mmCIF file of C-alpha atoms in Angstrom:
data_model
loop_
_atom_site.group_PDB
_atom_site.id
_atom_site.type_symbol
_atom_site.label_atom_id
_atom_site.label_comp_id
_atom_site.label_asym_id
_atom_site.label_seq_id
_atom_site.Cartn_x
_atom_site.Cartn_y
_atom_site.Cartn_z
ATOM 1 C CA UNK A 1 113.886 35.506 177.330
ATOM 2 C CA UNK A 2 115.833 34.812 174.104
ATOM 3 C CA UNK A 3 114.865 31.128 174.362
ATOM 4 C CA UNK A 4 111.171 32.049 174.442
ATOM 5 C CA UNK A 5 111.493 34.311 171.403
ATOM 6 C CA UNK A 6 113.384 31.591 169.520
ATOM 7 C CA UNK A 7 110.721 29.034 170.428
ATOM 8 C CA UNK A 8 107.923 31.398 169.353
ATOM 9 C CA UNK A 9 109.619 32.064 166.012
ATOM 10 C CA UNK A 10 110.103 28.319 165.469
ATOM 11 C CA UNK A 11 106.427 27.626 166.259
ATOM 12 C CA UNK A 12 105.319 30.370 163.867
ATOM 13 C CA UNK A 13 107.537 28.900 161.136
ATOM 14 C CA UNK A 14 106.119 25.427 161.810
ATOM 15 C CA UNK A 15 102.555 26.746 161.639
ATOM 16 C CA UNK A 16 103.289 28.578 158.391
ATOM 17 C CA UNK A 17 104.857 25.443 156.891
ATOM 18 C CA UNK A 18 101.869 23.333 157.935
ATOM 19 C CA UNK A 19 99.422 25.863 156.477
ATOM 20 C CA UNK A 20 101.365 26.001 153.190
ATOM 21 C CA UNK A 21 101.447 22.198 152.960
ATOM 22 C CA UNK A 22 97.680 22.044 153.565
ATOM 23 C CA UNK A 23 96.932 24.669 150.898
ATOM 24 C CA UNK A 24 99.137 22.873 148.363
ATOM 25 C CA UNK A 25 97.517 19.526 149.170
ATOM 26 C CA UNK A 26 94.028 21.003 148.680
ATOM 27 C CA UNK A 27 95.083 22.618 145.374
ATOM 28 C CA UNK A 28 96.488 19.320 144.044
ATOM 29 C CA UNK A 29 93.374 17.467 145.140
ATOM 30 C CA UNK A 30 91.159 20.082 143.462
ATOM 31 C CA UNK A 31 93.154 19.742 140.231
ATOM 32 C CA UNK A 32 92.822 15.955 140.152
ATOM 33 C CA UNK A 33 89.057 16.131 140.738
ATOM 34 C CA UNK A 34 88.431 18.727 138.026
ATOM 35 C CA UNK A 35 87.412 18.301 134.426
ATOM 36 C CA UNK A 36 88.486 20.932 131.901
ATOM 37 C CA UNK A 37 85.800 21.066 129.224
ATOM 38 C CA UNK A 38 86.189 23.287 126.197
ATOM 39 C CA UNK A 39 84.882 23.474 122.629
ATOM 40 C CA UNK A 40 86.399 24.252 119.258
ATOM 41 C CA UNK A 41 85.488 24.218 115.578
ATOM 42 C CA UNK A 42 87.060 21.387 113.588
ATOM 43 C CA UNK A 43 87.202 21.915 109.826
ATOM 44 C CA UNK A 44 86.559 18.694 107.934
ATOM 45 C CA UNK A 45 88.825 18.106 104.943
ATOM 46 C CA UNK A 46 85.806 17.185 102.831
ATOM 47 C CA UNK A 47 82.243 18.057 103.601
ATOM 48 C CA UNK A 48 80.801 15.396 105.868
ATOM 49 C CA UNK A 49 77.508 13.963 104.664
ATOM 50 C CA UNK A 50 75.122 13.930 107.625
ATOM 51 C CA UNK A 51 71.812 12.100 107.501
ATOM 52 C CA UNK A 52 69.374 14.024 109.677
ATOM 53 C CA UNK A 53 66.565 12.522 111.732
ATOM 54 C CA UNK A 54 63.963 13.375 109.098
ATOM 55 C CA UNK A 55 65.975 11.443 106.472
ATOM 56 C CA UNK A 56 67.394 14.427 104.591
ATOM 57 C CA UNK A 57 71.101 14.514 103.890
ATOM 58 C CA UNK A 58 73.067 17.714 104.557
ATOM 59 C CA UNK A 59 76.737 18.531 104.322
ATOM 60 C CA UNK A 60 78.792 19.868 107.211
ATOM 61 C CA UNK A 61 82.122 21.610 106.674
ATOM 62 C CA UNK A 62 82.705 21.972 110.412
ATOM 63 C CA UNK A 63 82.079 20.087 113.598
ATOM 64 C CA UNK A 64 81.700 21.782 116.957
ATOM 65 C CA UNK A 65 83.816 19.518 119.151
ATOM 66 C CA UNK A 66 83.377 19.356 122.922
ATOM 67 C CA UNK A 67 86.619 18.223 124.548
ATOM 68 C CA UNK A 68 87.422 17.272 128.126
ATOM 69 C CA UNK A 69 91.172 17.685 128.508
ATOM 70 C CA UNK A 70 91.141 17.700 132.305
ATOM 71 C CA UNK A 71 92.283 14.881 134.580
ATOM 72 C CA UNK A 72 88.760 13.885 135.725
ATOM 73 C CA UNK A 73 85.524 12.969 133.950
ATOM 74 C CA UNK A 74 82.847 15.585 133.352
ATOM 75 C CA UNK A 75 79.245 14.633 134.028
ATOM 76 C CA UNK A 76 75.965 16.144 132.884
ATOM 77 C CA UNK A 77 77.617 18.261 130.185
ATOM 78 C CA UNK A 78 75.250 20.919 128.811
ATOM 79 C CA UNK A 79 75.842 22.792 125.558
ATOM 80 C CA UNK A 80 74.144 25.989 124.379
ATOM 81 C CA UNK A 81 75.146 27.984 121.305
ATOM 82 C CA UNK A 82 74.148 31.597 120.671
ATOM 83 C CA UNK A 83 74.802 34.094 117.897
ATOM 84 C CA UNK A 84 76.364 37.512 118.473
ATOM 85 C CA UNK A 85 72.994 39.015 119.444
ATOM 86 C CA UNK A 86 72.465 36.274 122.031
ATOM 87 C CA UNK A 87 69.768 34.357 120.122
ATOM 88 C CA UNK A 88 69.954 30.577 120.473
ATOM 89 C CA UNK A 89 71.423 28.668 117.531
ATOM 90 C CA UNK A 90 69.687 25.362 116.912
ATOM 91 C CA UNK A 91 71.763 22.673 115.219
ATOM 92 C CA UNK A 92 70.001 20.294 112.820
ATOM 93 C CA UNK A 93 71.831 17.142 113.945
ATOM 94 C CA UNK A 94 71.382 17.853 117.656
ATOM 95 C CA UNK A 95 67.975 16.749 118.996
ATOM 96 C CA UNK A 96 66.669 18.349 122.210
ATOM 97 C CA UNK A 97 67.379 15.204 124.268
ATOM 98 C CA UNK A 98 71.050 14.899 123.207
ATOM 99 C CA UNK A 99 72.253 17.133 126.036
ATOM 100 C CA UNK A 100 73.184 16.873 128.787
ATOM 101 C CA UNK A 101 75.789 14.249 128.027
ATOM 102 C CA UNK A 102 75.834 11.881 130.958
ATOM 103 C CA UNK A 103 79.633 11.535 131.003
ATOM 104 C CA UNK A 104 82.616 12.836 129.083
ATOM 105 C CA UNK A 105 85.761 11.021 130.204
ATOM 106 C CA UNK A 106 89.264 12.449 130.391
ATOM 107 C CA UNK A 107 90.533 13.085 126.863
ATOM 108 C CA UNK A 108 87.148 12.376 125.270
ATOM 109 C CA UNK A 109 85.912 14.462 122.355
ATOM 110 C CA UNK A 110 82.296 14.744 121.269
ATOM 111 C CA UNK A 111 81.748 16.143 117.757
ATOM 112 C CA UNK A 112 78.475 17.796 116.778
ATOM 113 C CA UNK A 113 78.046 18.520 113.044
ATOM 114 C CA UNK A 114 77.780 22.283 112.481
ATOM 115 C CA UNK A 115 74.508 22.505 110.571
ATOM 116 C CA UNK A 116 72.456 25.463 111.860
ATOM 117 C CA UNK A 117 68.718 25.086 111.309
ATOM 118 C CA UNK A 118 68.144 28.774 110.598
ATOM 119 C CA UNK A 119 69.366 30.134 107.275
ATOM 120 C CA UNK A 120 70.462 33.340 109.032
ATOM 121 C CA UNK A 121 73.131 31.407 110.964
ATOM 122 C CA UNK A 122 74.564 29.401 108.070
ATOM 123 C CA UNK A 123 76.933 32.101 106.835
ATOM 124 C CA UNK A 124 77.671 33.623 110.229
ATOM 125 C CA UNK A 125 81.150 33.320 111.688
ATOM 126 C CA UNK A 126 80.913 34.459 115.305
ATOM 127 C CA UNK A 127 79.107 32.566 118.035
ATOM 128 C CA UNK A 128 79.166 32.059 121.775
ATOM 129 C CA UNK A 129 79.295 28.574 123.253
ATOM 130 C CA UNK A 130 78.114 28.075 126.823
ATOM 131 C CA UNK A 131 79.278 24.853 128.491
ATOM 132 C CA UNK A 132 78.200 23.662 131.930
ATOM 133 C CA UNK A 133 79.255 20.431 133.638
ATOM 134 C CA UNK A 134 79.717 18.718 136.976
ATOM 135 C CA UNK A 135 83.000 17.307 138.225
ATOM 136 C CA UNK A 136 84.542 16.442 141.582
ATOM 137 C CA UNK A 137 84.690 20.145 142.447
ATOM 138 C CA UNK A 138 81.000 20.870 141.797
ATOM 139 C CA UNK A 139 79.290 22.702 138.942
ATOM 140 C CA UNK A 140 81.570 24.413 136.421
ATOM 141 C CA UNK A 141 80.765 26.792 133.562
ATOM 142 C CA UNK A 142 82.649 28.172 130.618
ATOM 143 C CA UNK A 143 81.554 30.824 128.119
ATOM 144 C CA UNK A 144 83.589 30.668 124.908
ATOM 145 C CA UNK A 145 83.594 33.217 122.100
ATOM 146 C CA UNK A 146 83.986 31.250 118.881
ATOM 147 C CA UNK A 147 84.845 32.208 115.322
ATOM 148 C CA UNK A 148 84.287 29.814 112.455
ATOM 149 C CA UNK A 149 86.646 30.121 109.492
ATOM 150 C CA UNK A 150 85.637 30.459 105.885
ATOM 151 C CA UNK A 151 84.117 27.427 104.162
ATOM 152 C CA UNK A 152 84.031 26.464 100.494
ATOM 153 C CA UNK A 153 80.288 27.058 100.164
#
């Protein structure tokens, strides 16, 4: 009888070890297939002169940078920016066909000059950035509260 109990305990331990190894393998695989896309404001040391599509030249003190710091590429990266009330913020140097980005490789950064079209958004500091992308794990989303620092305007 003691031999049967010992065998049963050993089989349970083996099953638990196998299950743990499988879960760890799946977690590592999921990590290697995933992109980690985020966004941040980058303050330019001098105002960047941006020539818009209509030919006018504007100055940008910030860039909204999209950054993939995950181990895998991100595909079909969508960007949407909203103010604190949830209204969409349109950026002057970002035409409607710019997003989705087809691919953002590991470590890649994609700067978008921060030039809001609406005058009501030019002095605002708080925004929400909504990012959506596809990676080896499927569709991912991130909602980021953002705060822009003071400029020399």
